[in-house]
CSV table of C-alpha atoms in Angstrom, one decimal:
chain,number,residue,atom,x,y,z
A,1,MET,CA,-0.2,0.2,-0.2
A,2,THR,CA,2.6,2.5,-0.5
A,3,ASP,CA,3.9,2.6,-3.8
A,4,SER,CA,3.6,5.6,-5.5
A,5,GLY,CA,1.5,4.6,-8.7
A,6,THR,CA,-1.1,3.6,-5.1
A,7,ILE,CA,-0.6,7.4,-3.5
A,8,TYR,CA,-1.3,9.1,-6.5
A,9,GLY,CA,-5.0,6.9,-7.8
A,10,VAL,CA,-5.3,7.8,-3.3
A,11,ILE,CA,-5.0,11.3,-3.9
A,12,LEU,CA,-6.7,11.7,-7.9
A,13,ALA,CA,-9.9,9.6,-6.2
A,14,LEU,CA,-9.5,12.4,-3.0
A,15,LEU,CA,-9.3,15.9,-5.9
A,16,PHE,CA,-12.3,13.7,-7.7
A,17,ALA,CA,-14.3,13.5,-4.6
A,18,VAL,CA,-14.4,17.6,-3.8
A,19,ALA,CA,-15.2,18.0,-7.7
A,20,ALA,CA,-18.1,15.7,-7.4
A,21,GLY,CA,-19.3,18.0,-4.7
A,22,LEU,CA,-18.7,21.3,-6.0
A,23,VAL,CA,-20.4,19.8,-9.4
A,24,GLY,CA,-23.1,17.6,-7.7
A,25,SER,CA,-24.3,20.6,-6.0
A,26,PHE,CA,-25.1,22.4,-8.5
A,27,ALA,CA,-26.6,19.6,-10.7
A,28,LEU,CA,-29.1,19.0,-6.9
A,29,MET,CA,-30.2,22.8,-6.9
A,30,LYS,CA,-30.3,22.3,-11.6
A,31,ARG,CA,-33.1,18.7,-10.5
A,32,MET,CA,-30.6,17.1,-12.8
A,33,ILE,CA,-30.5,13.5,-11.0
A,34,LEU,CA,-32.0,11.6,-13.6
A,35,ALA,CA,-29.9,13.6,-16.2
A,36,ALA,CA,-26.4,12.3,-13.8
A,37,ASP,CA,-27.5,8.4,-13.9
A,38,VAL,CA,-27.9,9.0,-17.6
A,39,ILE,CA,-25.1,9.9,-18.7
A,40,SER,CA,-22.7,7.5,-16.2
A,41,HIS,CA,-24.2,5.2,-18.1
A,42,VAL,CA,-23.3,6.2,-21.9
A,43,ALA,CA,-20.5,5.6,-20.8
A,44,LEU,CA,-21.7,1.4,-21.0
A,45,PRO,CA,-21.7,0.7,-24.5
A,46,GLY,CA,-17.7,2.6,-25.1
A,47,LEU,CA,-16.8,0.8,-22.2
A,48,GLY,CA,-17.5,-2.8,-24.1
A,49,LEU,CA,-17.2,-1.6,-26.7
A,50,ALA,CA,-13.2,-0.4,-25.0
A,51,PHE,CA,-13.2,-4.0,-23.2
A,52,LEU,CA,-15.0,-5.8,-26.8
A,53,LEU,CA,-11.7,-4.7,-28.6
A,54,HIS,CA,-8.6,-4.2,-26.0
A,55,PHE,CA,-8.0,-0.2,-25.8
A,56,ASN,CA,-8.4,1.8,-22.9
A,57,PRO,CA,-11.6,2.0,-21.8
A,58,LEU,CA,-12.0,5.9,-20.7
A,59,LEU,CA,-11.3,6.9,-24.1
A,60,GLY,CA,-14.4,3.9,-25.5
A,61,GLY,CA,-15.9,5.2,-22.5
A,62,GLY,CA,-15.9,9.6,-22.9
A,63,ILE,CA,-16.4,8.9,-26.2
A,64,THR,CA,-20.0,7.7,-25.8
A,65,LEU,CA,-20.2,10.2,-22.8
A,66,PHE,CA,-18.9,13.0,-25.2
A,67,LEU,CA,-22.5,12.0,-27.0
A,68,GLY,CA,-24.6,11.1,-24.4
A,69,THR,CA,-23.6,14.6,-23.6
A,70,LEU,CA,-24.6,16.8,-26.4
A,71,LEU,CA,-28.2,14.3,-26.4
A,72,ILE,CA,-29.0,15.5,-23.2
A,73,TRP,CA,-28.4,18.9,-23.8
A,74,GLN,CA,-30.5,18.7,-27.6
A,75,LEU,CA,-33.2,17.5,-26.1
A,76,GLN,CA,-33.0,20.0,-22.2
A,77,LYS,CA,-33.1,22.8,-25.4
A,78,LYS,CA,-36.4,20.9,-27.2
A,79,ALA,CA,-37.8,20.1,-24.0
A,80,SER,CA,-41.6,19.7,-25.7
A,81,LEU,CA,-40.0,17.1,-27.1
A,82,SER,CA,-40.2,14.5,-23.9
A,83,THR,CA,-37.3,15.4,-22.0
A,84,GLU,CA,-37.3,12.5,-19.2
A,85,VAL,CA,-38.6,10.0,-21.5
A,86,ALA,CA,-36.6,10.5,-25.1
A,87,ILE,CA,-33.3,10.3,-21.8
A,88,GLY,CA,-35.7,7.8,-19.9
A,89,VAL,CA,-34.8,5.0,-23.0
A,90,VAL,CA,-31.0,6.3,-23.6
A,91,PHE,CA,-30.6,5.0,-19.9
A,92,ALA,CA,-31.9,1.7,-20.8
A,93,GLY,CA,-30.7,1.7,-24.3
A,94,SER,CA,-26.5,2.2,-22.3
A,95,VAL,CA,-27.2,-0.2,-20.0
A,96,ALA,CA,-28.6,-2.7,-23.0
A,97,ILE,CA,-26.4,-2.1,-25.5
A,98,GLY,CA,-23.3,-2.0,-22.4
A,99,ALA,CA,-24.3,-5.2,-21.0
A,100,VAL,CA,-23.8,-6.8,-24.4
A,101,LEU,CA,-21.0,-5.3,-25.7
A,102,THR,CA,-18.7,-6.1,-23.1
A,103,PRO,CA,-17.0,-9.8,-22.3
A,104,LYS,CA,-18.4,-11.2,-19.5
A,105,GLU,CA,-15.3,-11.2,-17.6
A,106,ASP,CA,-14.9,-7.6,-17.9
A,107,PHE,CA,-18.7,-7.3,-16.8
A,108,VAL,CA,-18.0,-6.6,-13.1
A,109,GLU,CA,-15.6,-3.7,-13.8
A,110,ALA,CA,-16.9,-2.1,-16.4
A,111,PHE,CA,-19.9,-2.0,-14.4
A,112,PHE,CA,-18.2,-1.5,-10.8
A,113,GLY,CA,-15.0,-0.1,-11.5
A,114,LYS,CA,-12.1,-0.6,-10.4
A,115,PHE,CA,-8.7,0.4,-8.1
A,116,GLU,CA,-5.9,0.4,-9.7
A,117,GLN,CA,-2.4,2.4,-9.3
A,118,ILE,CA,-2.0,5.3,-11.6
A,119,SER,CA,1.0,6.9,-13.8
A,120,GLY,CA,2.3,11.0,-12.5
A,121,PHE,CA,0.7,11.3,-15.8
A,122,THR,CA,-1.6,10.0,-15.5
A,123,PHE,CA,-1.7,11.5,-12.1
A,124,TRP,CA,-1.0,15.1,-13.6
A,125,LEU,CA,-4.0,14.6,-16.2
A,126,GLY,CA,-6.7,13.9,-13.4
A,127,ALA,CA,-5.5,17.1,-10.8
A,128,LEU,CA,-5.7,19.3,-14.1
A,129,ALA,CA,-9.0,18.3,-15.3
A,130,ILE,CA,-10.0,17.9,-11.4
A,131,ALA,CA,-8.5,21.8,-11.5
A,132,LEU,CA,-10.5,23.0,-14.4
A,133,ILE,CA,-14.0,21.7,-13.0
A,134,VAL,CA,-13.5,23.4,-9.4
A,135,TYR,CA,-12.3,26.5,-11.9
A,136,PHE,CA,-15.1,26.8,-14.0
A,137,VAL,CA,-17.8,25.5,-10.4
A,138,LEU,CA,-16.2,28.6,-8.9
A,139,ARG,CA,-15.5,31.8,-12.0
A,140,PHE,CA,-19.7,29.9,-12.7
A,141,LYS,CA,-21.4,30.1,-9.9
A,142,SER,CA,-22.6,33.7,-10.1
A,143,ALA,CA,-23.6,33.5,-13.3
A,144,LEU,CA,-25.6,30.0,-12.6
A,145,ILE,CA,-26.9,30.4,-9.1
A,146,LEU,CA,-28.9,33.4,-10.8
A,147,ASN,CA,-30.4,31.0,-13.9
A,148,LEU,CA,-31.0,28.4,-12.0
A,149,PHE,CA,-32.8,31.1,-9.7
A,150,SER,CA,-34.8,32.5,-13.1
A,151,PRO,CA,-33.5,31.5,-16.7
A,152,GLU,CA,-34.7,35.3,-17.5
A,153,LEU,CA,-33.2,37.1,-15.3
A,154,ALA,CA,-30.3,35.7,-15.9
A,155,ALA,CA,-30.9,36.4,-19.4
A,156,ALA,CA,-31.6,39.6,-18.7
A,157,THR,CA,-28.3,40.2,-17.0
A,158,GLY,CA,-26.4,39.6,-19.6
A,159,ILE,CA,-25.9,35.8,-18.9
A,160,LYS,CA,-25.3,33.0,-21.9
A,161,LEU,CA,-27.8,30.3,-21.4
A,162,ASN,CA,-27.4,28.1,-24.0
A,163,ARG,CA,-22.9,27.9,-23.1
A,164,LEU,CA,-23.9,28.2,-19.5
A,165,ASN,CA,-25.8,24.6,-19.4
A,166,LEU,CA,-23.7,23.3,-22.8
A,167,LEU,CA,-20.5,24.1,-20.5
A,168,PHE,CA,-21.9,23.7,-16.9
A,169,LEU,CA,-23.3,19.5,-18.8
A,170,LEU,CA,-19.4,19.1,-20.4
A,171,VAL,CA,-18.1,19.7,-16.5
A,172,PHE,CA,-20.2,17.4,-15.2
A,173,SER,CA,-19.4,14.4,-17.9
A,174,LEU,CA,-16.1,15.1,-17.6
A,175,THR,CA,-16.9,14.6,-13.8
A,176,VAL,CA,-18.0,11.3,-14.3
A,177,LEU,CA,-15.4,10.3,-16.4
A,178,ILE,CA,-12.6,11.0,-14.3
A,179,GLY,CA,-14.9,8.6,-11.5
A,180,LEU,CA,-16.2,6.3,-14.5
A,181,ARG,CA,-13.2,4.1,-13.7
A,182,PHE,CA,-12.5,3.6,-10.0
A,183,MET,CA,-15.9,4.3,-10.3
A,184,GLY,CA,-18.0,2.4,-12.7
A,185,ALA,CA,-20.5,3.0,-14.6
A,186,LEU,CA,-22.6,1.9,-12.7
A,187,LEU,CA,-21.7,3.9,-9.9
A,188,ALA,CA,-19.8,6.6,-10.9
A,189,GLY,CA,-23.0,9.1,-10.8
A,190,ALA,CA,-23.7,7.8,-7.5
A,191,LEU,CA,-20.7,10.5,-6.0
A,192,ILE,CA,-22.0,13.8,-8.0
A,193,ILE,CA,-25.9,13.5,-5.9
A,194,ILE,CA,-26.0,11.6,-2.5
A,195,PRO,CA,-22.8,14.0,-1.1
A,196,ALA,CA,-25.6,16.8,-2.7
A,197,ALA,CA,-27.7,15.4,-0.7
A,198,THR,CA,-26.3,15.3,2.5
A,199,GLY,CA,-24.4,19.1,2.0
A,200,ARG,CA,-28.6,20.0,0.8
A,201,ARG,CA,-29.2,18.4,4.1
A,202,LEU,CA,-26.8,21.0,6.6
A,203,ALA,CA,-26.5,24.1,4.2
A,204,ASN,CA,-28.8,27.3,4.0
A,205,SER,CA,-26.8,29.4,2.5
A,206,ILE,CA,-25.1,27.6,-1.5
A,207,SER,CA,-21.1,28.7,0.0
A,208,ARG,CA,-21.9,26.5,2.6
A,209,PHE,CA,-23.6,24.1,1.0
A,210,LEU,CA,-21.0,23.6,-1.5
A,211,LEU,CA,-18.2,23.4,1.0
A,212,ALA,CA,-21.0,20.4,3.0
A,213,SER,CA,-20.9,17.9,0.1
A,214,SER,CA,-17.3,19.1,-0.9
A,215,LEU,CA,-16.4,17.4,2.6
A,216,ALA,CA,-19.4,14.6,2.5
A,217,SER,CA,-17.9,13.8,-0.6
A,218,LEU,CA,-14.2,14.1,0.9
A,219,LEU,CA,-15.1,12.2,3.8
A,220,ALA,CA,-16.7,9.0,2.1
A,221,VAL,CA,-13.8,8.7,-0.4
A,222,GLY,CA,-11.8,8.9,2.4
A,223,ILE,CA,-13.3,6.6,4.4
A,224,GLY,CA,-13.9,4.1,1.9
A,225,PHE,CA,-10.4,4.1,1.6
A,226,LEU,CA,-9.6,2.9,4.3
A,227,LEU,CA,-11.8,0.8,5.1
A,228,ASN,CA,-11.0,-1.6,2.4
A,229,ALA,CA,-7.6,-1.5,2.6
A,230,TYR,CA,-7.7,-2.4,6.7
A,231,VAL,CA,-11.1,-3.8,6.7
A,232,LEU,CA,-12.6,-5.0,3.8
A,233,HIS,CA,-10.6,-6.5,1.6
A,234,ASN,CA,-12.3,-5.3,-1.2
A,235,LEU,CA,-12.1,-5.7,-5.0
A,236,SER,CA,-13.8,-3.1,-5.8
A,237,ILE,CA,-13.6,-0.2,-4.0
A,238,ALA,CA,-17.1,2.0,-5.5
A,239,PRO,CA,-20.0,-0.2,-3.2
A,240,THR,CA,-18.1,1.2,0.0
A,241,ILE,CA,-17.4,4.4,-0.3
A,242,VAL,CA,-20.9,4.5,-2.1
A,243,ILE,CA,-22.8,2.4,1.2
A,244,VAL,CA,-20.4,4.7,3.8
A,245,SER,CA,-22.1,8.7,1.3
A,246,ALA,CA,-25.7,7.1,2.2
A,247,LEU,CA,-23.8,6.4,5.4
A,248,LEU,CA,-23.4,9.8,5.4
A,249,PHE,CA,-26.2,10.7,4.5
A,250,GLY,CA,-28.2,8.7,6.4
A,251,LEU,CA,-26.4,10.6,9.6
A,252,SER,CA,-27.7,14.2,8.0
A,253,LEU,CA,-30.5,12.6,8.4
A,254,ILE,CA,-31.2,12.8,11.8
A,255,ARG,CA,-29.7,17.2,12.5
A,256,SER,CA,-34.0,18.7,11.8
A,257,THR,CA,-33.7,20.3,8.4
A,258,ALA,CA,-31.2,23.4,7.9
B,1,MET,CA,-31.7,64.9,-17.1
B,2,THR,CA,-31.6,64.2,-20.2
B,3,THR,CA,-35.8,64.7,-21.8
B,4,GLY,CA,-37.1,62.1,-25.0
B,5,SER,CA,-38.0,59.7,-26.3
B,6,ILE,CA,-35.7,56.6,-25.0
B,7,LEU,CA,-37.4,53.7,-26.9
B,8,SER,CA,-39.4,53.3,-30.0
B,9,VAL,CA,-41.9,50.8,-31.6
B,10,ARG,CA,-42.5,50.2,-34.7
B,11,GLY,CA,-43.5,47.5,-36.8
B,12,LEU,CA,-43.7,45.5,-33.9
B,13,ASN,CA,-44.6,41.7,-34.6
B,14,ILE,CA,-44.8,38.9,-32.6
B,15,GLN,CA,-45.9,35.0,-33.1
B,16,PHE,CA,-45.3,31.4,-31.7
B,17,GLY,CA,-45.5,29.0,-34.7
B,18,SER,CA,-48.1,30.2,-36.4
B,19,ARG,CA,-50.1,31.9,-34.0
B,20,SER,CA,-49.0,36.2,-33.8
B,21,VAL,CA,-48.9,37.9,-30.4
B,22,ILE,CA,-48.8,40.8,-31.4
B,23,GLN,CA,-49.7,42.0,-34.1
B,24,ASN,CA,-47.7,45.4,-35.6
B,25,LEU,CA,-47.2,47.2,-33.1
B,26,SER,CA,-45.5,50.9,-32.8
B,27,PHE,CA,-45.7,52.3,-29.4
B,28,ASP,CA,-43.4,55.3,-28.3
B,29,VAL,CA,-41.8,56.0,-24.4
B,30,ASP,CA,-40.2,58.9,-23.1
B,31,THR,CA,-38.0,59.5,-20.3
B,32,GLY,CA,-39.6,59.8,-17.8
B,33,ASP,CA,-43.1,58.2,-18.5
B,34,ASN,CA,-44.4,55.6,-16.8
B,35,VAL,CA,-46.9,53.1,-19.0
B,36,ALA,CA,-48.7,50.9,-18.6
B,37,ILE,CA,-49.6,48.2,-20.0
B,38,ILE,CA,-53.2,47.0,-20.1
B,39,GLY,CA,-55.5,44.3,-21.7
B,40,PRO,CA,-57.1,40.5,-21.4
B,41,ASN,CA,-55.6,37.2,-20.9
B,42,GLY,CA,-53.5,36.2,-23.6
B,43,ALA,CA,-53.1,39.5,-25.3
B,44,GLY,CA,-49.5,39.8,-25.5
B,45,LYS,CA,-48.3,41.5,-22.1
B,46,THR,CA,-45.9,40.0,-20.3
B,47,VAL,CA,-44.3,38.3,-24.1
B,48,LEU,CA,-44.3,41.8,-25.1
B,49,LEU,CA,-42.3,43.1,-21.8
B,50,LYS,CA,-39.9,39.9,-23.3
B,51,ALA,CA,-39.2,41.1,-26.4
B,52,LEU,CA,-38.8,44.6,-25.0
B,53,LEU,CA,-36.3,42.3,-23.1
B,54,GLY,CA,-34.3,41.3,-25.0
B,55,LEU,CA,-35.1,37.7,-24.0
B,56,LEU,CA,-37.6,36.3,-26.9
B,57,PRO,CA,-37.7,37.6,-30.9
B,58,TYR,CA,-39.0,38.8,-32.8
B,59,GLU,CA,-40.0,40.8,-36.2
B,60,GLY,CA,-40.5,44.1,-35.8
B,61,GLU,CA,-38.7,47.8,-35.0
B,62,ILE,CA,-37.7,47.5,-31.1
B,63,ARG,CA,-35.0,50.4,-30.0
B,64,TRP,CA,-33.7,51.9,-26.9
B,65,SER,CA,-32.1,54.7,-26.9
B,66,PRO,CA,-27.8,54.2,-25.9
B,67,GLY,CA,-28.5,55.0,-22.7
B,68,ALA,CA,-30.9,53.7,-21.8
B,69,ARG,CA,-29.7,50.6,-18.7
B,70,LEU,CA,-34.0,48.2,-18.0
B,71,GLY,CA,-33.9,46.6,-15.2
B,72,TYR,CA,-36.9,43.7,-15.2
B,73,VAL,CA,-39.0,43.0,-11.9
B,74,PRO,CA,-41.5,39.5,-13.1
B,75,GLN,CA,-44.5,38.5,-12.8
B,76,LYS,CA,-43.4,35.1,-11.0
B,77,VAL,CA,-40.6,33.4,-10.5
B,78,ALA,CA,-41.0,29.6,-11.0
B,79,ALA,CA,-37.7,28.7,-9.3
B,80,ASP,CA,-37.7,26.1,-6.6
B,81,ARG,CA,-37.7,28.1,-3.3
B,82,GLN,CA,-36.3,24.8,-1.2
B,83,MET,CA,-33.2,26.0,-3.0
B,84,PRO,CA,-30.3,26.7,-0.1
B,85,ILE,CA,-29.8,29.9,-1.3
B,86,ARG,CA,-30.1,33.8,1.0
B,87,VAL,CA,-31.3,36.8,-0.6
B,88,HIS,CA,-27.8,38.3,0.3
B,89,ASP,CA,-26.5,35.0,-2.3
B,90,LEU,CA,-28.8,36.0,-5.0
B,91,LEU,CA,-28.6,39.6,-4.8
B,92,ALA,CA,-24.0,38.9,-4.8
B,93,ALA,CA,-24.1,36.8,-8.0
B,94,LYS,CA,-26.0,39.5,-10.4
B,95,ALA,CA,-23.4,42.3,-8.6
B,96,ARG,CA,-20.6,39.6,-9.5
B,97,VAL,CA,-22.0,38.6,-12.7
B,98,LEU,CA,-22.3,42.3,-13.9
B,99,LYS,CA,-19.3,42.9,-11.8
B,100,LEU,CA,-20.3,45.4,-9.3
B,101,HIS,CA,-19.2,46.9,-6.0
B,102,SER,CA,-19.9,44.4,-3.5
B,103,ARG,CA,-21.9,48.3,-1.5
B,104,SER,CA,-24.0,48.2,-4.5
B,105,ILE,CA,-25.5,45.3,-3.1
B,106,GLU,CA,-26.3,46.9,0.4
B,107,THR,CA,-28.2,50.4,-1.7
B,108,VAL,CA,-30.2,48.5,-3.4
B,109,ALA,CA,-31.1,47.1,-0.5
B,110,ALA,CA,-31.1,49.8,1.7
B,111,ALA,CA,-34.1,51.2,-1.7
B,112,VAL,CA,-36.4,49.0,-1.0
B,113,ASP,CA,-36.3,49.1,2.7
B,114,LEU,CA,-35.1,45.1,2.9
B,115,THR,CA,-33.5,44.7,6.4
B,116,PRO,CA,-30.7,42.9,7.1
B,117,GLU,CA,-32.6,39.4,8.0
B,118,VAL,CA,-34.4,39.6,5.1
B,119,LEU,CA,-31.1,39.7,3.1
B,120,THR,CA,-29.6,36.6,5.1
B,121,ALA,CA,-33.3,34.3,5.6
B,122,SER,CA,-33.6,31.2,3.0
B,123,ILE,CA,-36.1,33.3,-1.2
B,124,GLY,CA,-38.7,29.7,0.7
B,125,THR,CA,-38.5,31.9,4.0
B,126,ILE,CA,-40.0,35.1,3.1
B,127,SER,CA,-43.4,36.3,2.9
B,128,SER,CA,-44.7,37.1,-0.5
B,129,GLY,CA,-44.5,40.7,-0.2
B,130,GLN,CA,-41.0,41.0,0.7
B,131,PHE,CA,-38.9,38.1,-2.5
B,132,GLN,CA,-41.4,40.8,-4.5
B,133,LYS,CA,-39.1,43.7,-3.3
B,134,ALA,CA,-36.2,41.5,-3.6
B,135,LEU,CA,-37.2,41.2,-7.3
B,136,ILE,CA,-36.9,45.5,-7.4
B,137,ALA,CA,-34.6,45.5,-5.5
B,138,PHE,CA,-32.5,42.5,-8.0
B,139,ALA,CA,-34.7,44.8,-10.8
B,140,LEU,CA,-32.1,48.3,-8.8
B,141,LEU,CA,-29.0,46.3,-9.4
B,142,GLY,CA,-26.8,47.9,-11.8
B,143,GLU,CA,-28.8,51.0,-11.4
B,144,PRO,CA,-30.9,51.1,-14.3
B,145,ASN,CA,-33.0,53.6,-15.9
B,146,VAL,CA,-35.8,51.8,-16.9
B,147,LEU,CA,-37.8,49.6,-15.1
B,148,LEU,CA,-39.5,47.0,-16.6
B,149,PHE,CA,-42.7,45.5,-14.1
B,150,ASP,CA,-45.3,42.3,-15.2
B,151,GLU,CA,-48.2,42.4,-12.9
B,152,PRO,CA,-45.2,43.7,-9.3
B,153,THR,CA,-48.5,42.5,-7.2
B,154,ALA,CA,-50.1,39.7,-8.5
B,155,SER,CA,-49.9,37.1,-5.4
B,156,LEU,CA,-49.9,40.1,-3.0
B,157,ASP,CA,-53.0,40.6,-1.1
B,158,GLU,CA,-54.4,44.3,-1.2
B,159,LEU,CA,-51.9,45.5,1.8
B,160,ALA,CA,-49.3,45.0,0.3
B,161,GLU,CA,-50.0,45.0,-3.0
B,162,GLU,CA,-50.6,48.6,-1.6
B,163,LYS,CA,-46.9,49.8,-0.6
B,164,ILE,CA,-45.1,47.7,-3.8
B,165,TYR,CA,-47.5,50.0,-5.9
B,166,ASP,CA,-45.9,52.8,-3.5
B,167,LEU,CA,-42.4,52.4,-3.6
B,168,VAL,CA,-42.2,52.0,-7.6
B,169,GLU,CA,-43.2,55.5,-7.5
B,170,ARG,CA,-41.6,56.3,-4.3
B,171,LEU,CA,-38.3,54.9,-6.7
B,172,GLN,CA,-39.8,56.8,-10.2
B,173,GLN,CA,-39.5,59.4,-8.1
B,174,GLU,CA,-36.2,59.1,-6.1
B,175,LYS,CA,-34.2,57.9,-9.5
B,176,HIS,CA,-35.3,59.4,-11.8
B,177,LEU,CA,-36.6,57.0,-13.6
B,178,THR,CA,-38.9,55.7,-17.0
B,179,VAL,CA,-41.5,53.2,-15.7
B,180,VAL,CA,-43.1,50.3,-18.4
B,181,LEU,CA,-45.7,48.0,-15.6
B,182,VAL,CA,-48.5,46.2,-17.4
B,183,SER,CA,-51.3,46.2,-14.6
B,184,HIS,CA,-54.3,44.5,-13.8
B,185,ASP,CA,-55.6,46.8,-12.1
B,186,LEU,CA,-56.9,50.2,-13.0
B,187,SER,CA,-56.6,52.1,-10.1
B,188,ILE,CA,-53.0,52.0,-9.9
B,189,VAL,CA,-53.2,53.2,-14.0
B,190,TYR,CA,-55.5,55.3,-13.3
B,191,ARG,CA,-53.0,56.7,-10.3
B,192,ALA,CA,-49.6,56.7,-11.4
B,193,ALA,CA,-49.6,55.9,-14.9
B,194,ASN,CA,-49.6,58.8,-17.5
B,195,LYS,CA,-49.5,56.9,-20.7
B,196,VAL,CA,-51.6,53.9,-21.4
B,197,LEU,CA,-50.7,50.6,-24.3
B,198,CYS,CA,-53.9,48.7,-24.7
B,199,LEU,CA,-53.4,45.2,-26.4
B,200,SER,CA,-56.1,43.3,-27.1
B,201,LYS,CA,-56.8,40.4,-30.2
B,202,ASP,CA,-58.9,43.5,-31.4
B,203,MET,CA,-57.6,47.0,-30.6
B,204,VAL,CA,-54.4,48.6,-29.2
B,205,CYS,CA,-55.0,52.5,-28.2
B,206,PHE,CA,-52.0,55.3,-27.0
B,207,GLY,CA,-52.3,57.7,-24.9
B,208,PRO,CA,-53.3,58.9,-21.9
B,209,PRO,CA,-54.5,57.5,-19.1
B,210,ARG,CA,-58.5,59.7,-19.6
B,211,GLU,CA,-58.4,59.5,-23.0
B,212,VAL,CA,-58.4,55.9,-23.9
B,213,LEU,CA,-59.9,54.6,-20.9
B,214,THR,CA,-63.2,55.3,-22.1
B,215,PRO,CA,-65.6,52.7,-21.1
B,216,ALA,CA,-66.4,51.8,-24.4
B,217,ALA,CA,-62.8,51.5,-25.4
B,218,LEU,CA,-62.9,48.9,-21.4
B,219,GLU,CA,-65.8,47.0,-23.0
B,220,ALA,CA,-63.9,46.0,-26.7
B,221,MET,CA,-60.6,45.6,-24.9
B,222,TYR,CA,-62.9,42.3,-22.3
B,223,SER,CA,-65.3,41.9,-24.6
B,224,ALA,CA,-67.5,41.7,-21.5
B,225,PRO,CA,-69.8,45.1,-19.8
B,226,SER,CA,-67.4,46.7,-17.9
B,227,LYS,CA,-66.8,46.1,-13.9
B,228,TYR,CA,-64.9,49.0,-13.6
B,229,TYR,CA,-65.7,52.1,-11.8
B,230,LEU,CA,-63.1,55.2,-11.9
B,231,HIS,CA,-62.9,56.5,-8.1
B,232,ARG,CA,-60.5,58.7,-6.7
B,233,ARG,CA,-57.7,58.9,-4.0
B,234,GLY,CA,-59.1,59.1,-0.7
B,235,LEU,CA,-62.9,57.7,-1.7
B,236,GLU,CA,-63.9,54.6,-0.3
B,237,PRO,CA,-63.8,51.9,-2.9
B,238,MET,CA,-67.3,50.9,-4.6
B,239,GLN,CA,-67.1,48.3,-5.5
B,240,SER,CA,-63.9,45.7,-6.9
B,241,ASP,CA,-61.7,48.1,-9.1
B,242,LYS,CA,-60.4,45.2,-10.6
B,243,VAL,CA,-60.5,44.1,-13.9
B,244,ALA,CA,-61.8,40.5,-14.4
B,245,GLU,CA,-59.0,38.3,-14.8
B,246,HIS,CA,-60.7,35.3,-16.6
B,247,ASP,CA,-61.8,35.9,-19.6
């Protein structure tokens, strides 16, 4: 447990947790929880192809993620087509195609992820992507808040809503993509949603909400790794992290509504 | 103070699909005017306001004078009031987007009498009247010289409504604002507006209230016998002074 590849992997996972908390807070307020699940699941066909044809799973997942993001963006814009129904179709279709394409022996890895040692290069690439995500959320925080409150007032204030929505979705997908490898397609969305739900329980202002969600996410990943290393000796880390995250959410319920 | 035209609308057409909402509308607004837009539901009052703000596509010409800065108070905000957003968060967000000094938040809060308690309250916990005040404070950020109101008191009881209109009048005088206001309430129109624009399917009129709002014109516009009775300030209202909202 002391070699640098493992340490890189753990640090990246912790950094990812912070990004997931921030992005998840806004996703929760945008009522994008269903979209969050869909986006992580549309990675499945790409992952399946990658396992089948032996190329980098992140590349495969990334391509279908990107396509799925554009699809959802278009659906959001043309909401007269019932977005929910279309998203539901994309969601189920992706899982099915992924299940057909993925070789049986790679099933667990594709669906639940796998923690692995990473190279210095991968680490810095991931850290750069996470820095981009955090920069985006902090830089566009005000515009996002106004857009959440009233798209009309945001537009009247001069915010380009279409561009902002697309940027948010891309950042959202990037977050899912980073989590994809070690969280797996089924649970990558969970770390975006559950800590945000916890944060929401504990905060009544935007800044506290962002802080609480990030902390809840960080704690879940941290405790998850410790449990796996010293208690559970599990193969996939994702279920442990998600269970810890859900327990933290349960704890937040004890506190009366903020 | 500059005077003269601040807004010129010529041959405005707005369509949703095949349905024409506004047809060939032309009017002028001068600096300092208080223009009331009235008309039955579905006549396109809100649509017109949004077009004036540049939020909707249209044909024809809407020309604001170069110095015009617009503030907008919408009819209702569909926001999820459960969001962990405080009134101050909202004002601060707009101030940051417009790159305003954070002191401007205190200035607009003071202008509409928002107390520190309301500023730090979550938007889900304040009353409708306070919420409306917060929206006006929001519109005032950036020092607009034109305020566009879309039925600012639609969700308020009469007392709160009165307060909001007093506030609007005071702001108009203090800040020399031009006001464009959509309203159902004809007593407000008589009291505050110096120009009235009436929109309905069959007719359009524009001019000073006492010239434009004849009983015959009202009847034609609302396609129903007028329920409106003119009363002057200080007199007891004899009957509902609102035009029936359901046509």
